Amino acid sequence: MKIQRGDGLKARFPHASGGRGKKRPVVVVQADIYNQRLRHAVVAQVTTNLDDKNDPVGLGNHLTARSK
């Protein structure tokens, strides 16, 4: 599968309890040059859940602000 930076995909994220989890939406953030050479990619999970939007550790604020 050929992926490029900015592509929206679904990736499986494990459940906090250690279970299998389910597929969640992600955006590819890795540079295209690495996407062509490597068999894995760096992605950012996308969410509409803004419960922790004021948490300084989370990136949710940055991702949601750009999408509006």
mmCIF file of C-alpha atoms in Angstrom:
data_model
loop_
_atom_site.group_PDB
_atom_site.id
_atom_site.type_symbol
_atom_site.label_atom_id
_atom_site.label_comp_id
_atom_site.label_asym_id
_atom_site.label_seq_id
_atom_site.Cartn_x
_atom_site.Cartn_y
_atom_site.Cartn_z
ATOM 1 C CA MET A 1 0.000 0.000 0.000
ATOM 2 C CA LYS A 2 1.464 3.349 -1.005
ATOM 3 C CA ILE A 3 0.798 6.039 1.589
ATOM 4 C CA GLN A 4 1.641 9.721 1.607
ATOM 5 C CA ARG A 5 1.892 12.343 4.301
ATOM 6 C CA GLY A 6 -1.579 13.697 5.054
ATOM 7 C CA ASP A 7 -3.418 10.495 4.076
ATOM 8 C CA GLY A 8 -6.295 9.508 6.315
ATOM 9 C CA LEU A 9 -6.332 5.818 7.261
ATOM 10 C CA LYS A 10 -7.596 3.511 9.982
ATOM 11 C CA ALA A 11 -5.200 1.777 12.370
ATOM 12 C CA ARG A 12 -5.851 -0.632 15.216
ATOM 13 C CA PHE A 13 -5.119 0.817 18.650
ATOM 14 C CA PRO A 14 -5.036 -1.529 21.642
ATOM 15 C CA HIS A 15 -7.565 -1.024 24.412
ATOM 16 C CA ALA A 16 -6.223 0.386 27.689
ATOM 17 C CA SER A 17 -7.056 -2.917 29.411
ATOM 18 C CA GLY A 18 -4.707 -4.718 27.029
ATOM 19 C CA GLY A 19 -7.430 -6.065 24.760
ATOM 20 C CA ARG A 20 -7.370 -6.038 20.978
ATOM 21 C CA GLY A 21 -9.043 -2.642 20.628
ATOM 22 C CA LYS A 22 -10.568 -1.382 17.417
ATOM 23 C CA LYS A 23 -9.615 0.536 14.320
ATOM 24 C CA ARG A 24 -9.444 4.306 14.746
ATOM 25 C CA PRO A 25 -8.887 7.132 12.224
ATOM 26 C CA VAL A 26 -5.309 8.364 11.839
ATOM 27 C CA VAL A 27 -3.398 10.848 9.687
ATOM 28 C CA VAL A 28 0.044 9.999 8.295
ATOM 29 C CA VAL A 29 2.562 12.558 9.601
ATOM 30 C CA GLN A 30 5.780 10.873 8.464
ATOM 31 C CA ALA A 31 7.704 12.386 5.536
ATOM 32 C CA ASP A 32 7.010 10.822 2.131
ATOM 33 C CA ILE A 33 10.649 9.812 1.633
ATOM 34 C CA TYR A 34 10.381 7.504 4.647
ATOM 35 C CA ASN A 35 6.950 6.246 3.586
ATOM 36 C CA GLN A 36 8.532 4.960 0.370
ATOM 37 C CA ARG A 37 11.403 3.154 2.106
ATOM 38 C CA LEU A 38 9.982 1.806 5.366
ATOM 39 C CA ARG A 39 7.319 -0.796 6.098
ATOM 40 C CA HIS A 40 5.833 1.268 8.916
ATOM 41 C CA ALA A 41 4.698 4.865 9.303
ATOM 42 C CA VAL A 42 4.336 7.505 11.997
ATOM 43 C CA VAL A 43 0.687 8.496 12.381
ATOM 44 C CA ALA A 44 -1.395 10.746 14.625
ATOM 45 C CA GLN A 45 -4.706 9.527 15.985
ATOM 46 C CA VAL A 46 -7.707 11.726 15.148
ATOM 47 C CA THR A 47 -10.620 12.222 17.536
ATOM 48 C CA THR A 48 -13.665 14.383 18.091
ATOM 49 C CA ASN A 49 -13.538 13.738 21.847
ATOM 50 C CA LEU A 50 -12.377 17.022 23.363
ATOM 51 C CA ASP A 51 -12.785 16.068 27.038
ATOM 52 C CA ASP A 52 -9.045 16.603 27.616
ATOM 53 C CA LYS A 53 -8.654 19.606 25.313
ATOM 54 C CA ASN A 54 -7.029 21.725 28.056
ATOM 55 C CA ASP A 55 -4.461 19.047 28.907
ATOM 56 C CA PRO A 56 -1.066 20.556 27.951
ATOM 57 C CA VAL A 57 0.350 17.094 27.194
ATOM 58 C CA GLY A 58 -2.246 16.238 24.538
ATOM 59 C CA LEU A 59 -1.974 17.231 20.890
ATOM 60 C CA GLY A 60 -5.747 17.313 20.419
ATOM 61 C CA ASN A 61 -5.876 21.128 20.474
ATOM 62 C CA HIS A 62 -3.403 21.470 17.619
ATOM 63 C CA LEU A 63 -5.053 18.872 15.393
ATOM 64 C CA THR A 64 -8.622 20.076 15.871
ATOM 65 C CA ALA A 65 -7.724 23.756 15.489
ATOM 66 C CA ARG A 66 -6.247 23.152 12.045
ATOM 67 C CA SER A 67 -9.175 21.098 10.811
ATOM 68 C CA LYS A 68 -11.741 23.885 11.330
#
